[in-house]
Amino acid sequence: GAGVSQSPSNKVTEKGKDVELRCDPISGHTALYWYRQSLGQGLEFLIYFQGNSAPDKSGLPSDRFSAERTGGSVSTLTIQRTQQEDSAVYLCASSSFLTGTIEAFFGQGTRLTVV
Amino acid sequence: AQSVAQPEDQVNVAEGNPLTVKCTYSVSGNPYLFWYVQYPNRGLQFLLKYITGDNLVKGSYGFEAEFNKSQTSFHLKKPSALVSDSALYFCAVRDTNAGKSTFGDGTTLTVKP
């Protein structure tokens, strides 16, 4: 696609429920990143994919968080048993080392609110 | 390990004056350096990057940044600020051997008419 697409744009969920956040990167971009941005805070790295592999998942806050990428394209971030502290904007970005486009292109984010 | 520091939470300048947003970094190897801008209720947009070569890099909207290896800095500059430049600015670093970028906490730039 023309840009990085994330869905849903907003998600309100009850504490304890599971949520899935989707990211559709720019076509042909091999690298995909998930970051989290809490209100008034900077970007917190969660996980990085190169193709379908995740060489760096060091930022996942707990085992309630998981992510996968299939076909070298779409990625899903899953949060199980959501807690109020999970409330944040979840940002996805992609880039392509192969074409020298090392800068990240970000989606508009998913605003997650846990009530 | 890699890290970024943006020492100023807030920068205020008058329209037409030059602006500087500071960034220092730490990497174990050689750095790729980036600036991104975030306008209210919008995603992050790429402004400019340093890979190698000329220490002064030019980017979008008249912004530029100077890479200083000895001071490990990559300050963002613009000769004449516009009110529309008001936004949240993030500096980011990536070790050339790493896959992920590490972002600073951001600096809110306010340009007053």
PDB file of C-alpha atoms in Angstrom:
ATOM      1  CA  GLY A   1       0.000   0.000   0.000  1.00  0.00           C
ATOM      2  CA  ALA A   2       0.881   3.645  -0.104  1.00  0.00           C
ATOM      3  CA  GLY A   3       1.589   3.877   3.592  1.00  0.00           C
ATOM      4  CA  VAL A   4       1.605   1.874   6.799  1.00  0.00           C
ATOM      5  CA  SER A   5      -1.940   0.999   7.767  1.00  0.00           C
ATOM      6  CA  GLN A   6      -2.996   0.134  11.312  1.00  0.00           C
ATOM      7  CA  SER A   7      -6.327  -1.121  12.545  1.00  0.00           C
ATOM      8  CA  PRO A   8      -8.355  -0.424  14.493  1.00  0.00           C
ATOM      9  CA  SER A   9      -7.565   3.250  14.965  1.00  0.00           C
ATOM     10  CA  ASN A  10      -9.221   3.194  18.368  1.00  0.00           C
ATOM     11  CA  LYS A  11      -9.969   0.322  20.693  1.00  0.00           C
ATOM     12  CA  VAL A  12     -11.695   0.423  24.057  1.00  0.00           C
ATOM     13  CA  THR A  13     -11.607  -2.845  25.955  1.00  0.00           C
ATOM     14  CA  GLU A  14     -12.439  -4.093  29.404  1.00  0.00           C
ATOM     15  CA  LYS A  15      -9.700  -5.072  31.791  1.00  0.00           C
ATOM     16  CA  GLY A  16      -8.898  -8.750  31.414  1.00  0.00           C
ATOM     17  CA  LYS A  17      -9.954  -9.060  27.781  1.00  0.00           C
ATOM     18  CA  ASP A  18      -7.593  -9.935  24.937  1.00  0.00           C
ATOM     19  CA  VAL A  19      -6.978  -7.531  22.059  1.00  0.00           C
ATOM     20  CA  GLU A  20      -5.389  -7.833  18.626  1.00  0.00           C
ATOM     21  CA  LEU A  21      -3.800  -4.913  16.837  1.00  0.00           C
ATOM     22  CA  ARG A  22      -3.027  -5.160  13.148  1.00  0.00           C
ATOM     23  CA  CYS A  23      -0.319  -3.556  11.033  1.00  0.00           C
ATOM     24  CA  ASP A  24      -0.074  -3.635   7.253  1.00  0.00           C
ATOM     25  CA  PRO A  25       3.362  -2.289   6.250  1.00  0.00           C
ATOM     26  CA  ILE A  26       4.429  -0.615   3.044  1.00  0.00           C
ATOM     27  CA  SER A  27       4.640  -3.196   0.301  1.00  0.00           C
ATOM     28  CA  GLY A  28       8.144  -4.597  -0.038  1.00  0.00           C
ATOM     29  CA  HIS A  29       9.401  -3.330   3.305  1.00  0.00           C
ATOM     30  CA  THR A  30      11.238  -6.163   5.016  1.00  0.00           C
ATOM     31  CA  ALA A  31      11.592  -4.623   8.474  1.00  0.00           C
ATOM     32  CA  LEU A  32       8.624  -3.999  10.764  1.00  0.00           C
ATOM     33  CA  TYR A  33       8.604  -2.423  14.210  1.00  0.00           C
ATOM     34  CA  TRP A  34       6.122  -2.039  17.029  1.00  0.00           C
ATOM     35  CA  TYR A  35       6.464   0.854  19.471  1.00  0.00           C
ATOM     36  CA  ARG A  36       4.255   2.090  22.279  1.00  0.00           C
ATOM     37  CA  GLN A  37       3.658   5.732  23.170  1.00  0.00           C
ATOM     38  CA  SER A  38       2.010   6.555  26.460  1.00  0.00           C
ATOM     39  CA  LEU A  39       0.444   9.960  27.038  1.00  0.00           C
ATOM     40  CA  GLY A  40       3.155  12.606  27.102  1.00  0.00           C
ATOM     41  CA  GLN A  41       5.900  10.021  26.842  1.00  0.00           C
ATOM     42  CA  GLY A  42       8.451   9.029  24.249  1.00  0.00           C
ATOM     43  CA  LEU A  43       8.417   5.927  22.112  1.00  0.00           C
ATOM     44  CA  GLU A  44       8.998   2.616  23.835  1.00  0.00           C
ATOM     45  CA  PHE A  45      10.352  -0.149  21.584  1.00  0.00           C
ATOM     46  CA  LEU A  46       8.429  -3.407  21.728  1.00  0.00           C
ATOM     47  CA  ILE A  47       9.555  -5.763  18.946  1.00  0.00           C
ATOM     48  CA  TYR A  48      11.309  -5.789  15.569  1.00  0.00           C
ATOM     49  CA  PHE A  49      10.739  -8.162  12.658  1.00  0.00           C
ATOM     50  CA  GLN A  50      13.021  -8.853   9.722  1.00  0.00           C
ATOM     51  CA  GLY A  51      10.881 -10.814   7.332  1.00  0.00           C
ATOM     52  CA  ASN A  52       8.864 -13.221   9.456  1.00  0.00           C
ATOM     53  CA  SER A  53      11.539 -13.542  12.129  1.00  0.00           C
ATOM     54  CA  ALA A  54      11.766 -11.437  15.270  1.00  0.00           C
ATOM     55  CA  PRO A  55      15.459 -11.011  16.068  1.00  0.00           C
ATOM     56  CA  ASP A  56      14.695  -8.501  18.803  1.00  0.00           C
ATOM     57  CA  LYS A  57      11.686  -8.843  21.069  1.00  0.00           C
ATOM     58  CA  SER A  58      13.439  -7.385  24.075  1.00  0.00           C
ATOM     59  CA  GLY A  59      10.901  -4.599  24.543  1.00  0.00           C
ATOM     60  CA  LEU A  60       7.825  -6.734  25.118  1.00  0.00           C
ATOM     61  CA  PRO A  61       6.782  -5.759  28.666  1.00  0.00           C
ATOM     62  CA  SER A  62       5.498  -9.162  29.791  1.00  0.00           C
ATOM     63  CA  ASP A  63       4.458 -12.568  28.522  1.00  0.00           C
ATOM     64  CA  ARG A  64       0.963 -11.162  28.002  1.00  0.00           C
ATOM     65  CA  PHE A  65       2.348  -9.470  24.899  1.00  0.00           C
ATOM     66  CA  SER A  66       3.084 -11.382  21.717  1.00  0.00           C
ATOM     67  CA  ALA A  67       3.435 -10.574  18.040  1.00  0.00           C
ATOM     68  CA  GLU A  68       3.683 -12.415  14.796  1.00  0.00           C
ATOM     69  CA  ARG A  69       4.268 -11.589  11.181  1.00  0.00           C
ATOM     70  CA  THR A  70       3.146 -13.743   8.291  1.00  0.00           C
ATOM     71  CA  GLY A  71       4.164 -13.753   4.649  1.00  0.00           C
ATOM     72  CA  GLY A  72       6.706 -11.061   5.355  1.00  0.00           C
ATOM     73  CA  SER A  73       3.863  -8.591   5.423  1.00  0.00           C
ATOM     74  CA  VAL A  74       1.021  -8.141   7.913  1.00  0.00           C
ATOM     75  CA  SER A  75       1.804  -8.212  11.623  1.00  0.00           C
ATOM     76  CA  THR A  76      -0.476  -8.718  14.602  1.00  0.00           C
ATOM     77  CA  LEU A  77       0.311  -7.589  18.143  1.00  0.00           C
ATOM     78  CA  THR A  78      -1.724  -9.467  20.726  1.00  0.00           C
ATOM     79  CA  ILE A  79      -2.192  -8.385  24.314  1.00  0.00           C
ATOM     80  CA  GLN A  80      -3.757 -10.970  26.588  1.00  0.00           C
ATOM     81  CA  ARG A  81      -5.591 -10.190  29.815  1.00  0.00           C
ATOM     82  CA  THR A  82      -5.285  -6.459  29.287  1.00  0.00           C
ATOM     83  CA  GLN A  83      -4.471  -4.203  32.219  1.00  0.00           C
ATOM     84  CA  GLN A  84      -5.059  -0.481  32.635  1.00  0.00           C
ATOM     85  CA  GLU A  85      -1.343   0.216  32.309  1.00  0.00           C
ATOM     86  CA  ASP A  86      -1.536  -1.189  28.767  1.00  0.00           C
ATOM     87  CA  SER A  87      -3.477   1.915  27.728  1.00  0.00           C
ATOM     88  CA  ALA A  88      -1.349   3.743  25.152  1.00  0.00           C
ATOM     89  CA  VAL A  89      -0.976   4.434  21.450  1.00  0.00           C
ATOM     90  CA  TYR A  90       0.578   1.468  19.690  1.00  0.00           C
ATOM     91  CA  LEU A  91       2.604   2.490  16.662  1.00  0.00           C
ATOM     92  CA  CYS A  92       3.770   0.302  13.837  1.00  0.00           C
ATOM     93  CA  ALA A  93       6.518   1.258  11.400  1.00  0.00           C
ATOM     94  CA  SER A  94       8.269  -0.342   8.463  1.00  0.00           C
ATOM     95  CA  SER A  95      11.479   0.189   6.539  1.00  0.00           C
ATOM     96  CA  SER A  96      13.505  -1.512   3.845  1.00  0.00           C
ATOM     97  CA  PHE A  97      17.189  -2.058   4.327  1.00  0.00           C
ATOM     98  CA  LEU A  98      17.414  -3.575   0.870  1.00  0.00           C
ATOM     99  CA  THR A  99      16.547  -0.310  -0.866  1.00  0.00           C
ATOM    100  CA  GLY A 100      18.497   1.815   1.581  1.00  0.00           C
ATOM    101  CA  THR A 101      15.320   3.254   3.043  1.00  0.00           C
ATOM    102  CA  ILE A 102      16.556   2.904   6.569  1.00  0.00           C
ATOM    103  CA  GLU A 103      14.216   5.480   8.026  1.00  0.00           C
ATOM    104  CA  ALA A 104      10.990   4.197   9.511  1.00  0.00           C
ATOM    105  CA  PHE A 105       7.599   4.986   8.037  1.00  0.00           C
ATOM    106  CA  PHE A 106       4.963   5.073  10.759  1.00  0.00           C
ATOM    107  CA  GLY A 107       1.289   4.292  10.738  1.00  0.00           C
ATOM    108  CA  GLN A 108      -1.277   6.476  12.454  1.00  0.00           C
ATOM    109  CA  GLY A 109      -1.337   4.191  15.465  1.00  0.00           C
ATOM    110  CA  THR A 110      -3.968   2.330  17.451  1.00  0.00           C
ATOM    111  CA  ARG A 111      -5.156   4.120  20.578  1.00  0.00           C
ATOM    112  CA  LEU A 112      -5.882   1.434  23.147  1.00  0.00           C
ATOM    113  CA  THR A 113      -7.923   2.289  26.218  1.00  0.00           C
ATOM    114  CA  VAL A 114      -8.402  -0.337  28.907  1.00  0.00           C
ATOM    115  CA  VAL A 115     -11.303   0.411  31.245  1.00  0.00           C
TER     116      VAL A 115
ATOM    117  CA  ALA B   1      23.580  -0.614  23.761  1.00  0.00           C
ATOM    118  CA  GLN B   2      22.232   2.590  22.255  1.00  0.00           C
ATOM    119  CA  SER B   3      20.522   5.601  23.804  1.00  0.00           C
ATOM    120  CA  VAL B   4      19.355   9.100  22.988  1.00  0.00           C
ATOM    121  CA  ALA B   5      18.972  12.161  25.179  1.00  0.00           C
ATOM    122  CA  GLN B   6      16.877  15.196  24.375  1.00  0.00           C
ATOM    123  CA  PRO B   7      17.744  17.501  27.257  1.00  0.00           C
ATOM    124  CA  GLU B   8      14.909  19.973  26.699  1.00  0.00           C
ATOM    125  CA  ASP B   9      11.285  18.982  27.209  1.00  0.00           C
ATOM    126  CA  GLN B  10      10.168  22.294  25.726  1.00  0.00           C
ATOM    127  CA  VAL B  11      11.668  24.861  23.356  1.00  0.00           C
ATOM    128  CA  ASN B  12       9.975  28.197  22.753  1.00  0.00           C
ATOM    129  CA  VAL B  13      10.966  30.553  19.949  1.00  0.00           C
ATOM    130  CA  ALA B  14       9.460  33.543  18.219  1.00  0.00           C
ATOM    131  CA  GLU B  15       8.411  33.272  14.607  1.00  0.00           C
ATOM    132  CA  GLY B  16      11.223  34.271  12.291  1.00  0.00           C
ATOM    133  CA  ASN B  17      13.957  33.471  14.797  1.00  0.00           C
ATOM    134  CA  PRO B  18      16.343  30.548  14.384  1.00  0.00           C
ATOM    135  CA  LEU B  19      15.558  27.395  16.307  1.00  0.00           C
ATOM    136  CA  THR B  20      17.662  24.563  17.702  1.00  0.00           C
ATOM    137  CA  VAL B  21      16.411  21.322  19.218  1.00  0.00           C
ATOM    138  CA  LYS B  22      19.182  19.396  20.937  1.00  0.00           C
ATOM    139  CA  CYS B  23      19.989  15.708  20.762  1.00  0.00           C
ATOM    140  CA  THR B  24      22.913  13.649  22.026  1.00  0.00           C
ATOM    141  CA  TYR B  25      23.371   9.938  21.506  1.00  0.00           C
ATOM    142  CA  SER B  26      25.349   6.918  22.588  1.00  0.00           C
ATOM    143  CA  VAL B  27      26.112   3.837  20.496  1.00  0.00           C
ATOM    144  CA  SER B  28      28.765   1.180  20.670  1.00  0.00           C
ATOM    145  CA  GLY B  29      29.455   1.318  16.937  1.00  0.00           C
ATOM    146  CA  ASN B  30      28.707   3.818  14.191  1.00  0.00           C
ATOM    147  CA  PRO B  31      25.357   5.600  14.271  1.00  0.00           C
ATOM    148  CA  TYR B  32      22.499   6.183  11.955  1.00  0.00           C
ATOM    149  CA  LEU B  33      20.691   9.268  13.249  1.00  0.00           C
ATOM    150  CA  PHE B  34      17.167  10.478  12.572  1.00  0.00           C
ATOM    151  CA  TRP B  35      14.743  13.272  13.356  1.00  0.00           C
ATOM    152  CA  TYR B  36      10.988  12.762  13.278  1.00  0.00           C
ATOM    153  CA  VAL B  37       8.130  15.188  13.876  1.00  0.00           C
ATOM    154  CA  GLN B  38       4.714  14.472  15.352  1.00  0.00           C
ATOM    155  CA  TYR B  39       1.891  16.919  14.840  1.00  0.00           C
ATOM    156  CA  PRO B  40      -1.130  16.733  17.199  1.00  0.00           C
ATOM    157  CA  ASN B  41      -3.232  13.605  16.668  1.00  0.00           C
ATOM    158  CA  ARG B  42      -1.044  12.482  13.796  1.00  0.00           C
ATOM    159  CA  GLY B  43       1.610   9.844  13.285  1.00  0.00           C
ATOM    160  CA  LEU B  44       5.346  10.395  13.240  1.00  0.00           C
ATOM    161  CA  GLN B  45       6.804  11.821  10.059  1.00  0.00           C
ATOM    162  CA  PHE B  46      10.412  11.435   8.990  1.00  0.00           C
ATOM    163  CA  LEU B  47      12.341  14.730   8.687  1.00  0.00           C
ATOM    164  CA  LEU B  48      15.947  13.837   7.954  1.00  0.00           C
ATOM    165  CA  LYS B  49      18.705  11.313   8.551  1.00  0.00           C
ATOM    166  CA  TYR B  50      22.470  11.016   8.823  1.00  0.00           C
ATOM    167  CA  ILE B  51      24.069   7.900   7.410  1.00  0.00           C
ATOM    168  CA  THR B  52      27.595   8.885   6.446  1.00  0.00           C
ATOM    169  CA  GLY B  53      29.457  11.628   4.652  1.00  0.00           C
ATOM    170  CA  ASP B  54      28.636  15.307   4.970  1.00  0.00           C
ATOM    171  CA  ASN B  55      28.033  16.247   8.593  1.00  0.00           C
ATOM    172  CA  LEU B  56      25.329  18.749   7.671  1.00  0.00           C
ATOM    173  CA  VAL B  57      22.183  17.093   6.417  1.00  0.00           C
ATOM    174  CA  LYS B  58      19.153  18.838   5.022  1.00  0.00           C
ATOM    175  CA  GLY B  59      15.620  17.585   5.292  1.00  0.00           C
ATOM    176  CA  SER B  60      11.984  18.440   4.856  1.00  0.00           C
ATOM    177  CA  TYR B  61      10.369  21.825   5.576  1.00  0.00           C
ATOM    178  CA  GLY B  62      13.710  23.672   5.677  1.00  0.00           C
ATOM    179  CA  PHE B  63      15.099  21.736   8.621  1.00  0.00           C
ATOM    180  CA  GLU B  64      18.730  20.677   8.862  1.00  0.00           C
ATOM    181  CA  ALA B  65      20.874  18.881  11.395  1.00  0.00           C
ATOM    182  CA  GLU B  66      24.574  18.712  12.080  1.00  0.00           C
ATOM    183  CA  PHE B  67      26.300  15.493  13.040  1.00  0.00           C
ATOM    184  CA  ASN B  68      29.140  16.078  15.502  1.00  0.00           C
ATOM    185  CA  LYS B  69      31.013  12.872  16.239  1.00  0.00           C
ATOM    186  CA  SER B  70      33.290  14.301  18.936  1.00  0.00           C
ATOM    187  CA  GLN B  71      30.344  15.692  20.868  1.00  0.00           C
ATOM    188  CA  THR B  72      28.051  12.776  19.947  1.00  0.00           C
ATOM    189  CA  SER B  73      25.368  15.269  19.026  1.00  0.00           C
ATOM    190  CA  PHE B  74      22.846  15.665  16.233  1.00  0.00           C
ATOM    191  CA  HIS B  75      21.049  18.955  16.852  1.00  0.00           C
ATOM    192  CA  LEU B  76      18.078  19.945  14.690  1.00  0.00           C
ATOM    193  CA  LYS B  77      18.097  23.484  13.319  1.00  0.00           C
ATOM    194  CA  LYS B  78      16.092  25.852  11.186  1.00  0.00           C
ATOM    195  CA  PRO B  79      17.174  29.388  10.266  1.00  0.00           C
ATOM    196  CA  SER B  80      13.715  30.955  10.520  1.00  0.00           C
ATOM    197  CA  ALA B  81      10.935  29.332  12.531  1.00  0.00           C
ATOM    198  CA  LEU B  82       7.307  29.241  11.468  1.00  0.00           C
ATOM    199  CA  VAL B  83       4.241  28.962  13.702  1.00  0.00           C
ATOM    200  CA  SER B  84       3.377  25.815  11.745  1.00  0.00           C
ATOM    201  CA  ASP B  85       6.634  24.211  12.965  1.00  0.00           C
ATOM    202  CA  SER B  86       5.056  23.859  16.403  1.00  0.00           C
ATOM    203  CA  ALA B  87       5.022  20.130  17.130  1.00  0.00           C
ATOM    204  CA  LEU B  88       6.705  17.315  19.064  1.00  0.00           C
ATOM    205  CA  TYR B  89      10.150  16.407  17.756  1.00  0.00           C
ATOM    206  CA  PHE B  90      11.907  13.094  18.298  1.00  0.00           C
ATOM    207  CA  CYS B  91      15.555  12.244  17.782  1.00  0.00           C
ATOM    208  CA  ALA B  92      16.422   8.590  17.155  1.00  0.00           C
ATOM    209  CA  VAL B  93      19.619   6.557  16.856  1.00  0.00           C
ATOM    210  CA  ARG B  94      20.381   3.160  15.449  1.00  0.00           C
ATOM    211  CA  ASP B  95      23.691   1.386  15.611  1.00  0.00           C
ATOM    212  CA  THR B  96      24.625   0.373  12.061  1.00  0.00           C
ATOM    213  CA  ASN B  97      24.725  -3.233  13.281  1.00  0.00           C
ATOM    214  CA  ALA B  98      21.360  -3.076  14.999  1.00  0.00           C
ATOM    215  CA  GLY B  99      17.876  -3.515  13.634  1.00  0.00           C
ATOM    216  CA  LYS B 100      15.888  -1.215  15.876  1.00  0.00           C
ATOM    217  CA  SER B 101      15.988   2.529  16.491  1.00  0.00           C
ATOM    218  CA  THR B 102      15.951   4.013  19.970  1.00  0.00           C
ATOM    219  CA  PHE B 103      14.006   7.239  20.387  1.00  0.00           C
ATOM    220  CA  GLY B 104      14.477  10.151  22.732  1.00  0.00           C
ATOM    221  CA  ASP B 105      11.663  11.350  24.967  1.00  0.00           C
ATOM    222  CA  GLY B 106      10.780  14.141  22.571  1.00  0.00           C
ATOM    223  CA  THR B 107      10.946  17.947  22.644  1.00  0.00           C
ATOM    224  CA  THR B 108       7.866  20.102  22.267  1.00  0.00           C
ATOM    225  CA  LEU B 109       8.613  23.055  20.026  1.00  0.00           C
ATOM    226  CA  THR B 110       6.333  26.064  20.304  1.00  0.00           C
ATOM    227  CA  VAL B 111       6.734  28.909  17.839  1.00  0.00           C
ATOM    228  CA  LYS B 112       4.883  32.061  18.843  1.00  0.00           C
ATOM    229  CA  PRO B 113       3.746  34.724  16.363  1.00  0.00           C
TER     230      PRO B 113
END
